[in-house]
Amino acid sequence: DGVLVDSMHVVRRLWRLWAEERGLEPGALSAASKGGPGLETLRNLDPALDAEAEAERLSAWEHSFVNEVST
């Protein structure tokens, strides 16, 4: 499929850390994500959440873990 970098373990870890920080069960993320974009997942988790701000935060976290991405 042309994927040159595998960042899924980093993405999973970031979402898990984010959920733990908010006291959410890991299963809540799976149910909310439905395979869609992160912003959609955040909106599904809590419509009152500032989804855009949280998505930016997650993106910044992801960039900080760039050294853990496999090629």
PDB file of N, CA, C and O in Angstrom:
ATOM      1  N   ASP A   1       0.806  -1.192   0.000  1.00  0.00           N
ATOM      2  CA  ASP A   1       0.000   0.000   0.000  1.00  0.00           C
ATOM      3  C   ASP A   1       0.858   1.270   0.000  1.00  0.00           C
ATOM      4  O   ASP A   1       0.351   2.358   0.131  1.00  0.00           O
ATOM      5  N   GLY A   2       2.160   1.132  -0.091  1.00  0.00           N
ATOM      6  CA  GLY A   2       3.034   2.296  -0.163  1.00  0.00           C
ATOM      7  C   GLY A   2       3.443   2.867   1.179  1.00  0.00           C
ATOM      8  O   GLY A   2       4.092   3.894   1.241  1.00  0.00           O
ATOM      9  N   VAL A   3       3.058   2.221   2.291  1.00  0.00           N
ATOM     10  CA  VAL A   3       3.425   2.727   3.614  1.00  0.00           C
ATOM     11  C   VAL A   3       4.911   2.483   3.839  1.00  0.00           C
ATOM     12  O   VAL A   3       5.393   1.365   3.752  1.00  0.00           O
ATOM     13  N   LEU A   4       5.639   3.560   4.122  1.00  0.00           N
ATOM     14  CA  LEU A   4       7.074   3.466   4.344  1.00  0.00           C
ATOM     15  C   LEU A   4       7.441   3.552   5.818  1.00  0.00           C
ATOM     16  O   LEU A   4       8.528   3.177   6.213  1.00  0.00           O
ATOM     17  N   VAL A   5       6.529   4.051   6.627  1.00  0.00           N
ATOM     18  CA  VAL A   5       6.773   4.233   8.048  1.00  0.00           C
ATOM     19  C   VAL A   5       5.604   3.640   8.822  1.00  0.00           C
ATOM     20  O   VAL A   5       4.449   3.866   8.482  1.00  0.00           O
ATOM     21  N   ASP A   6       5.912   2.888   9.874  1.00  0.00           N
ATOM     22  CA  ASP A   6       4.874   2.303  10.717  1.00  0.00           C
ATOM     23  C   ASP A   6       4.823   3.073  12.031  1.00  0.00           C
ATOM     24  O   ASP A   6       5.713   2.936  12.873  1.00  0.00           O
ATOM     25  N   SER A   7       3.795   3.877  12.197  1.00  0.00           N
ATOM     26  CA  SER A   7       3.654   4.674  13.408  1.00  0.00           C
ATOM     27  C   SER A   7       2.483   4.220  14.276  1.00  0.00           C
ATOM     28  O   SER A   7       2.144   4.887  15.251  1.00  0.00           O
ATOM     29  N   MET A   8       1.865   3.100  13.929  1.00  0.00           N
ATOM     30  CA  MET A   8       0.664   2.673  14.644  1.00  0.00           C
ATOM     31  C   MET A   8       0.897   2.445  16.133  1.00  0.00           C
ATOM     32  O   MET A   8       0.052   2.790  16.949  1.00  0.00           O
ATOM     33  N   HIS A   9       2.049   1.886  16.514  1.00  0.00           N
ATOM     34  CA  HIS A   9       2.284   1.665  17.941  1.00  0.00           C
ATOM     35  C   HIS A   9       2.365   2.992  18.692  1.00  0.00           C
ATOM     36  O   HIS A   9       1.908   3.114  19.823  1.00  0.00           O
ATOM     37  N   VAL A  10       2.897   4.011  18.047  1.00  0.00           N
ATOM     38  CA  VAL A  10       2.974   5.334  18.667  1.00  0.00           C
ATOM     39  C   VAL A  10       1.575   5.925  18.780  1.00  0.00           C
ATOM     40  O   VAL A  10       1.197   6.462  19.828  1.00  0.00           O
ATOM     41  N   VAL A  11       0.795   5.816  17.734  1.00  0.00           N
ATOM     42  CA  VAL A  11      -0.563   6.347  17.743  1.00  0.00           C
ATOM     43  C   VAL A  11      -1.399   5.671  18.825  1.00  0.00           C
ATOM     44  O   VAL A  11      -2.086   6.333  19.609  1.00  0.00           O
ATOM     45  N   ARG A  12      -1.320   4.352  18.908  1.00  0.00           N
ATOM     46  CA  ARG A  12      -2.072   3.618  19.944  1.00  0.00           C
ATOM     47  C   ARG A  12      -1.641   4.062  21.340  1.00  0.00           C
ATOM     48  O   ARG A  12      -2.473   4.245  22.228  1.00  0.00           O
ATOM     49  N   ARG A  13      -0.340   4.211  21.523  1.00  0.00           N
ATOM     50  CA  ARG A  13       0.186   4.623  22.828  1.00  0.00           C
ATOM     51  C   ARG A  13      -0.306   6.019  23.190  1.00  0.00           C
ATOM     52  O   ARG A  13      -0.730   6.265  24.324  1.00  0.00           O
ATOM     53  N   LEU A  14      -0.288   6.946  22.246  1.00  0.00           N
ATOM     54  CA  LEU A  14      -0.743   8.306  22.520  1.00  0.00           C
ATOM     55  C   LEU A  14      -2.219   8.346  22.897  1.00  0.00           C
ATOM     56  O   LEU A  14      -2.609   9.025  23.839  1.00  0.00           O
ATOM     57  N   TRP A  15      -3.038   7.609  22.154  1.00  0.00           N
ATOM     58  CA  TRP A  15      -4.468   7.563  22.473  1.00  0.00           C
ATOM     59  C   TRP A  15      -4.694   6.939  23.849  1.00  0.00           C
ATOM     60  O   TRP A  15      -5.543   7.395  24.608  1.00  0.00           O
ATOM     61  N   ARG A  16      -3.925   5.890  24.159  1.00  0.00           N
ATOM     62  CA  ARG A  16      -4.061   5.253  25.473  1.00  0.00           C
ATOM     63  C   ARG A  16      -3.689   6.234  26.582  1.00  0.00           C
ATOM     64  O   ARG A  16      -4.404   6.357  27.579  1.00  0.00           O
ATOM     65  N   LEU A  17      -2.578   6.954  26.421  1.00  0.00           N
ATOM     66  CA  LEU A  17      -2.150   7.946  27.412  1.00  0.00           C
ATOM     67  C   LEU A  17      -3.192   9.046  27.565  1.00  0.00           C
ATOM     68  O   LEU A  17      -3.514   9.477  28.681  1.00  0.00           O
ATOM     69  N   TRP A  18      -3.725   9.496  26.442  1.00  0.00           N
ATOM     70  CA  TRP A  18      -4.743  10.541  26.468  1.00  0.00           C
ATOM     71  C   TRP A  18      -5.971  10.057  27.233  1.00  0.00           C
ATOM     72  O   TRP A  18      -6.515  10.772  28.076  1.00  0.00           O
ATOM     73  N   ALA A  19      -6.404   8.830  26.944  1.00  0.00           N
ATOM     74  CA  ALA A  19      -7.590   8.275  27.606  1.00  0.00           C
ATOM     75  C   ALA A  19      -7.343   8.107  29.106  1.00  0.00           C
ATOM     76  O   ALA A  19      -8.212   8.440  29.924  1.00  0.00           O
ATOM     77  N   GLU A  20      -6.179   7.591  29.472  1.00  0.00           N
ATOM     78  CA  GLU A  20      -5.850   7.412  30.887  1.00  0.00           C
ATOM     79  C   GLU A  20      -5.863   8.745  31.620  1.00  0.00           C
ATOM     80  O   GLU A  20      -6.332   8.833  32.754  1.00  0.00           O
ATOM     81  N   GLU A  21      -5.353   9.774  30.967  1.00  0.00           N
ATOM     82  CA  GLU A  21      -5.315  11.112  31.554  1.00  0.00           C
ATOM     83  C   GLU A  21      -6.719  11.608  31.890  1.00  0.00           C
ATOM     84  O   GLU A  21      -6.917  12.356  32.834  1.00  0.00           O
ATOM     85  N   ARG A  22      -7.692  11.171  31.119  1.00  0.00           N
ATOM     86  CA  ARG A  22      -9.072  11.600  31.317  1.00  0.00           C
ATOM     87  C   ARG A  22      -9.930  10.579  32.049  1.00  0.00           C
ATOM     88  O   ARG A  22     -11.132  10.752  32.188  1.00  0.00           O
ATOM     89  N   GLY A  23      -9.315   9.494  32.486  1.00  0.00           N
ATOM     90  CA  GLY A  23     -10.058   8.480  33.229  1.00  0.00           C
ATOM     91  C   GLY A  23     -10.992   7.659  32.369  1.00  0.00           C
ATOM     92  O   GLY A  23     -11.962   7.093  32.868  1.00  0.00           O
ATOM     93  N   LEU A  24     -10.708   7.572  31.076  1.00  0.00           N
ATOM     94  CA  LEU A  24     -11.548   6.786  30.164  1.00  0.00           C
ATOM     95  C   LEU A  24     -11.057   5.350  30.074  1.00  0.00           C
ATOM     96  O   LEU A  24      -9.859   5.093  30.153  1.00  0.00           O
ATOM     97  N   GLU A  25     -11.979   4.444  29.886  1.00  0.00           N
ATOM     98  CA  GLU A  25     -11.618   3.047  29.665  1.00  0.00           C
ATOM     99  C   GLU A  25     -11.099   2.893  28.241  1.00  0.00           C
ATOM    100  O   GLU A  25     -11.607   3.544  27.320  1.00  0.00           O
ATOM    101  N   PRO A  26     -10.112   2.003  28.031  1.00  0.00           N
ATOM    102  CA  PRO A  26      -9.587   1.789  26.674  1.00  0.00           C
ATOM    103  C   PRO A  26     -10.666   1.413  25.670  1.00  0.00           C
ATOM    104  O   PRO A  26     -10.621   1.827  24.522  1.00  0.00           O
ATOM    105  N   GLY A  27     -11.666   0.667  26.098  1.00  0.00           N
ATOM    106  CA  GLY A  27     -12.746   0.262  25.204  1.00  0.00           C
ATOM    107  C   GLY A  27     -13.566   1.431  24.684  1.00  0.00           C
ATOM    108  O   GLY A  27     -14.150   1.362  23.607  1.00  0.00           O
ATOM    109  N   ALA A  28     -13.590   2.523  25.445  1.00  0.00           N
ATOM    110  CA  ALA A  28     -14.344   3.699  25.015  1.00  0.00           C
ATOM    111  C   ALA A  28     -13.757   4.280  23.737  1.00  0.00           C
ATOM    112  O   ALA A  28     -14.489   4.730  22.860  1.00  0.00           O
ATOM    113  N   LEU A  29     -12.443   4.231  23.615  1.00  0.00           N
ATOM    114  CA  LEU A  29     -11.799   4.736  22.400  1.00  0.00           C
ATOM    115  C   LEU A  29     -12.151   3.885  21.198  1.00  0.00           C
ATOM    116  O   LEU A  29     -12.456   4.405  20.130  1.00  0.00           O
ATOM    117  N   SER A  30     -12.109   2.580  21.367  1.00  0.00           N
ATOM    118  CA  SER A  30     -12.431   1.679  20.261  1.00  0.00           C
ATOM    119  C   SER A  30     -13.853   1.896  19.781  1.00  0.00           C
ATOM    120  O   SER A  30     -14.116   1.946  18.584  1.00  0.00           O
ATOM    121  N   ALA A  31     -14.762   2.035  20.726  1.00  0.00           N
ATOM    122  CA  ALA A  31     -16.167   2.228  20.368  1.00  0.00           C
ATOM    123  C   ALA A  31     -16.386   3.566  19.673  1.00  0.00           C
ATOM    124  O   ALA A  31     -17.188   3.668  18.751  1.00  0.00           O
ATOM    125  N   ALA A  32     -15.649   4.587  20.085  1.00  0.00           N
ATOM    126  CA  ALA A  32     -15.835   5.924  19.520  1.00  0.00           C
ATOM    127  C   ALA A  32     -15.119   6.098  18.187  1.00  0.00           C
ATOM    128  O   ALA A  32     -15.538   6.891  17.358  1.00  0.00           O
ATOM    129  N   SER A  33     -14.032   5.362  17.973  1.00  0.00           N
ATOM    130  CA  SER A  33     -13.222   5.615  16.783  1.00  0.00           C
ATOM    131  C   SER A  33     -13.856   5.105  15.504  1.00  0.00           C
ATOM    132  O   SER A  33     -13.851   5.785  14.492  1.00  0.00           O
ATOM    133  N   LYS A  34     -14.374   3.910  15.516  1.00  0.00           N
ATOM    134  CA  LYS A  34     -15.007   3.321  14.323  1.00  0.00           C
ATOM    135  C   LYS A  34     -14.117   3.450  13.093  1.00  0.00           C
ATOM    136  O   LYS A  34     -14.591   3.554  11.978  1.00  0.00           O
ATOM    137  N   GLY A  35     -12.801   3.534  13.323  1.00  0.00           N
ATOM    138  CA  GLY A  35     -11.858   3.599  12.212  1.00  0.00           C
ATOM    139  C   GLY A  35     -11.770   4.952  11.535  1.00  0.00           C
ATOM    140  O   GLY A  35     -11.139   5.090  10.505  1.00  0.00           O
ATOM    141  N   GLY A  36     -12.410   5.951  12.107  1.00  0.00           N
ATOM    142  CA  GLY A  36     -12.423   7.272  11.488  1.00  0.00           C
ATOM    143  C   GLY A  36     -11.270   8.149  11.932  1.00  0.00           C
ATOM    144  O   GLY A  36     -10.414   7.737  12.709  1.00  0.00           O
ATOM    145  N   PRO A  37     -11.269   9.381  11.457  1.00  0.00           N
ATOM    146  CA  PRO A  37     -10.223  10.326  11.830  1.00  0.00           C
ATOM    147  C   PRO A  37     -10.266  10.654  13.326  1.00  0.00           C
ATOM    148  O   PRO A  37     -11.314  10.553  13.970  1.00  0.00           O
ATOM    149  N   GLY A  38      -9.129  11.078  13.861  1.00  0.00           N
ATOM    150  CA  GLY A  38      -9.028  11.394  15.275  1.00  0.00           C
ATOM    151  C   GLY A  38     -10.011  12.452  15.732  1.00  0.00           C
ATOM    152  O   GLY A  38     -10.609  12.340  16.806  1.00  0.00           O
ATOM    153  N   LEU A  39     -10.197  13.483  14.921  1.00  0.00           N
ATOM    154  CA  LEU A  39     -11.126  14.549  15.280  1.00  0.00           C
ATOM    155  C   LEU A  39     -12.542  13.999  15.448  1.00  0.00           C
ATOM    156  O   LEU A  39     -13.251  14.350  16.391  1.00  0.00           O
ATOM    157  N   GLU A  40     -12.935  13.108  14.567  1.00  0.00           N
ATOM    158  CA  GLU A  40     -14.259  12.473  14.655  1.00  0.00           C
ATOM    159  C   GLU A  40     -14.356  11.626  15.922  1.00  0.00           C
ATOM    160  O   GLU A  40     -15.381  11.619  16.601  1.00  0.00           O
ATOM    161  N   THR A  41     -13.287  10.910  16.242  1.00  0.00           N
ATOM    162  CA  THR A  41     -13.255  10.096  17.458  1.00  0.00           C
ATOM    163  C   THR A  41     -13.453  10.971  18.689  1.00  0.00           C
ATOM    164  O   THR A  41     -14.236  10.637  19.582  1.00  0.00           O
ATOM    165  N   LEU A  42     -12.749  12.080  18.735  1.00  0.00           N
ATOM    166  CA  LEU A  42     -12.873  12.988  19.879  1.00  0.00           C
ATOM    167  C   LEU A  42     -14.300  13.516  20.003  1.00  0.00           C
ATOM    168  O   LEU A  42     -14.847  13.587  21.102  1.00  0.00           O
ATOM    169  N   ARG A  43     -14.897  13.864  18.888  1.00  0.00           N
ATOM    170  CA  ARG A  43     -16.287  14.363  18.915  1.00  0.00           C
ATOM    171  C   ARG A  43     -17.248  13.271  19.366  1.00  0.00           C
ATOM    172  O   ARG A  43     -18.223  13.550  20.071  1.00  0.00           O
ATOM    173  N   ASN A  44     -16.998  12.031  18.960  1.00  0.00           N
ATOM    174  CA  ASN A  44     -17.854  10.914  19.377  1.00  0.00           C
ATOM    175  C   ASN A  44     -17.713  10.619  20.865  1.00  0.00           C
ATOM    176  O   ASN A  44     -18.675  10.208  21.506  1.00  0.00           O
ATOM    177  N   LEU A  45     -16.520  10.803  21.395  1.00  0.00           N
ATOM    178  CA  LEU A  45     -16.289  10.537  22.817  1.00  0.00           C
ATOM    179  C   LEU A  45     -17.050  11.502  23.712  1.00  0.00           C
ATOM    180  O   LEU A  45     -17.620  11.104  24.716  1.00  0.00           O
ATOM    181  N   ASP A  46     -17.022  12.773  23.345  1.00  0.00           N
ATOM    182  CA  ASP A  46     -17.651  13.793  24.186  1.00  0.00           C
ATOM    183  C   ASP A  46     -17.952  15.024  23.340  1.00  0.00           C
ATOM    184  O   ASP A  46     -17.046  15.804  23.042  1.00  0.00           O
ATOM    185  N   PRO A  47     -19.201  15.212  22.963  1.00  0.00           N
ATOM    186  CA  PRO A  47     -19.559  16.363  22.126  1.00  0.00           C
ATOM    187  C   PRO A  47     -19.219  17.718  22.766  1.00  0.00           C
ATOM    188  O   PRO A  47     -19.028  18.703  22.068  1.00  0.00           O
ATOM    189  N   ALA A  48     -19.101  17.772  24.090  1.00  0.00           N
ATOM    190  CA  ALA A  48     -18.777  19.021  24.779  1.00  0.00           C
ATOM    191  C   ALA A  48     -17.275  19.305  24.781  1.00  0.00           C
ATOM    192  O   ALA A  48     -16.849  20.407  25.110  1.00  0.00           O
ATOM    193  N   LEU A  49     -16.492  18.329  24.395  1.00  0.00           N
ATOM    194  CA  LEU A  49     -15.041  18.459  24.366  1.00  0.00           C
ATOM    195  C   LEU A  49     -14.608  19.417  23.256  1.00  0.00           C
ATOM    196  O   LEU A  49     -15.214  19.443  22.186  1.00  0.00           O
ATOM    197  N   ASP A  50     -13.561  20.192  23.498  1.00  0.00           N
ATOM    198  CA  ASP A  50     -12.992  21.035  22.445  1.00  0.00           C
ATOM    199  C   ASP A  50     -12.137  20.103  21.574  1.00  0.00           C
ATOM    200  O   ASP A  50     -10.934  19.971  21.764  1.00  0.00           O
ATOM    201  N   ALA A  51     -12.798  19.446  20.650  1.00  0.00           N
ATOM    202  CA  ALA A  51     -12.164  18.402  19.844  1.00  0.00           C
ATOM    203  C   ALA A  51     -10.983  18.930  19.040  1.00  0.00           C
ATOM    204  O   ALA A  51      -9.959  18.249  18.919  1.00  0.00           O
ATOM    205  N   GLU A  52     -11.102  20.128  18.498  1.00  0.00           N
ATOM    206  CA  GLU A  52     -10.011  20.688  17.707  1.00  0.00           C
ATOM    207  C   GLU A  52      -8.760  20.890  18.558  1.00  0.00           C
ATOM    208  O   GLU A  52      -7.652  20.559  18.141  1.00  0.00           O
ATOM    209  N   ALA A  53      -8.931  21.424  19.764  1.00  0.00           N
ATOM    210  CA  ALA A  53      -7.788  21.656  20.659  1.00  0.00           C
ATOM    211  C   ALA A  53      -7.152  20.329  21.068  1.00  0.00           C
ATOM    212  O   ALA A  53      -5.923  20.200  21.113  1.00  0.00           O
ATOM    213  N   GLU A  54      -7.982  19.338  21.368  1.00  0.00           N
ATOM    214  CA  GLU A  54      -7.452  18.034  21.766  1.00  0.00           C
ATOM    215  C   GLU A  54      -6.742  17.349  20.599  1.00  0.00           C
ATOM    216  O   GLU A  54      -5.718  16.694  20.784  1.00  0.00           O
ATOM    217  N   ALA A  55      -7.278  17.504  19.397  1.00  0.00           N
ATOM    218  CA  ALA A  55      -6.632  16.918  18.215  1.00  0.00           C
ATOM    219  C   ALA A  55      -5.265  17.554  17.990  1.00  0.00           C
ATOM    220  O   ALA A  55      -4.294  16.860  17.667  1.00  0.00           O
ATOM    221  N   GLU A  56      -5.165  18.862  18.177  1.00  0.00           N
ATOM    222  CA  GLU A  56      -3.873  19.543  18.050  1.00  0.00           C
ATOM    223  C   GLU A  56      -2.891  19.042  19.107  1.00  0.00           C
ATOM    224  O   GLU A  56      -1.713  18.837  18.825  1.00  0.00           O
ATOM    225  N   ARG A  57      -3.385  18.845  20.298  1.00  0.00           N
ATOM    226  CA  ARG A  57      -2.543  18.345  21.393  1.00  0.00           C
ATOM    227  C   ARG A  57      -2.024  16.945  21.075  1.00  0.00           C
ATOM    228  O   ARG A  57      -0.841  16.647  21.257  1.00  0.00           O
ATOM    229  N   LEU A  58      -2.903  16.086  20.610  1.00  0.00           N
ATOM    230  CA  LEU A  58      -2.490  14.729  20.239  1.00  0.00           C
ATOM    231  C   LEU A  58      -1.474  14.760  19.104  1.00  0.00           C
ATOM    232  O   LEU A  58      -0.507  13.994  19.103  1.00  0.00           O
ATOM    233  N   SER A  59      -1.669  15.642  18.158  1.00  0.00           N
ATOM    234  CA  SER A  59      -0.735  15.765  17.048  1.00  0.00           C
ATOM    235  C   SER A  59       0.640  16.212  17.534  1.00  0.00           C
ATOM    236  O   SER A  59       1.673  15.686  17.097  1.00  0.00           O
ATOM    237  N   ALA A  60       0.665  17.147  18.450  1.00  0.00           N
ATOM    238  CA  ALA A  60       1.939  17.605  19.017  1.00  0.00           C
ATOM    239  C   ALA A  60       2.627  16.475  19.769  1.00  0.00           C
ATOM    240  O   ALA A  60       3.845  16.292  19.664  1.00  0.00           O
ATOM    241  N   TRP A  61       1.854  15.701  20.529  1.00  0.00           N
ATOM    242  CA  TRP A  61       2.418  14.536  21.232  1.00  0.00           C
ATOM    243  C   TRP A  61       3.020  13.569  20.222  1.00  0.00           C
ATOM    244  O   TRP A  61       4.097  13.042  20.421  1.00  0.00           O
ATOM    245  N   GLU A  62       2.279  13.317  19.148  1.00  0.00           N
ATOM    246  CA  GLU A  62       2.747  12.372  18.138  1.00  0.00           C
ATOM    247  C   GLU A  62       4.097  12.823  17.569  1.00  0.00           C
ATOM    248  O   GLU A  62       5.010  12.018  17.397  1.00  0.00           O
ATOM    249  N   HIS A  63       4.235  14.089  17.306  1.00  0.00           N
ATOM    250  CA  HIS A  63       5.497  14.617  16.773  1.00  0.00           C
ATOM    251  C   HIS A  63       6.632  14.467  17.780  1.00  0.00           C
ATOM    252  O   HIS A  63       7.774  14.262  17.395  1.00  0.00           O
ATOM    253  N   SER A  64       6.307  14.540  19.070  1.00  0.00           N
ATOM    254  CA  SER A  64       7.350  14.416  20.087  1.00  0.00           C
ATOM    255  C   SER A  64       7.845  12.974  20.216  1.00  0.00           C
ATOM    256  O   SER A  64       8.920  12.747  20.765  1.00  0.00           O
ATOM    257  N   PHE A  65       7.069  12.021  19.721  1.00  0.00           N
ATOM    258  CA  PHE A  65       7.453  10.609  19.778  1.00  0.00           C
ATOM    259  C   PHE A  65       8.026  10.112  18.452  1.00  0.00           C
ATOM    260  O   PHE A  65       8.118   8.913  18.222  1.00  0.00           O
ATOM    261  N   VAL A  66       8.414  11.022  17.572  1.00  0.00           N
ATOM    262  CA  VAL A  66       8.859  10.655  16.237  1.00  0.00           C
ATOM    263  C   VAL A  66      10.037   9.682  16.254  1.00  0.00           C
ATOM    264  O   VAL A  66      10.173   8.839  15.371  1.00  0.00           O
ATOM    265  N   ASN A  67      10.882   9.751  17.271  1.00  0.00           N
ATOM    266  CA  ASN A  67      12.038   8.843  17.340  1.00  0.00           C
ATOM    267  C   ASN A  67      11.635   7.402  17.612  1.00  0.00           C
ATOM    268  O   ASN A  67      12.454   6.500  17.500  1.00  0.00           O
ATOM    269  N   GLU A  68      10.361   7.161  17.968  1.00  0.00           N
ATOM    270  CA  GLU A  68       9.893   5.805  18.222  1.00  0.00           C
ATOM    271  C   GLU A  68       9.206   5.164  17.016  1.00  0.00           C
ATOM    272  O   GLU A  68       8.746   4.043  17.090  1.00  0.00           O
ATOM    273  N   VAL A  69       9.157   5.878  15.907  1.00  0.00           N
ATOM    274  CA  VAL A  69       8.507   5.375  14.699  1.00  0.00           C
ATOM    275  C   VAL A  69       9.455   4.439  13.959  1.00  0.00           C
ATOM    276  O   VAL A  69      10.628   4.731  13.791  1.00  0.00           O
ATOM    277  N   SER A  70       8.921   3.316  13.514  1.00  0.00           N
ATOM    278  CA  SER A  70       9.713   2.314  12.787  1.00  0.00           C
ATOM    279  C   SER A  70       9.662   2.557  11.286  1.00  0.00           C
ATOM    280  O   SER A  70       8.649   2.987  10.747  1.00  0.00           O
ATOM    281  N   THR A  71      10.778   2.267  10.621  1.00  0.00           N
ATOM    282  CA  THR A  71      10.804   2.373   9.168  1.00  0.00           C
ATOM    283  C   THR A  71      10.974   1.000   8.558  1.00  0.00           C
ATOM    284  O   THR A  71      11.317   0.062   9.197  1.00  0.00           O
TER     285      THR A  71
END
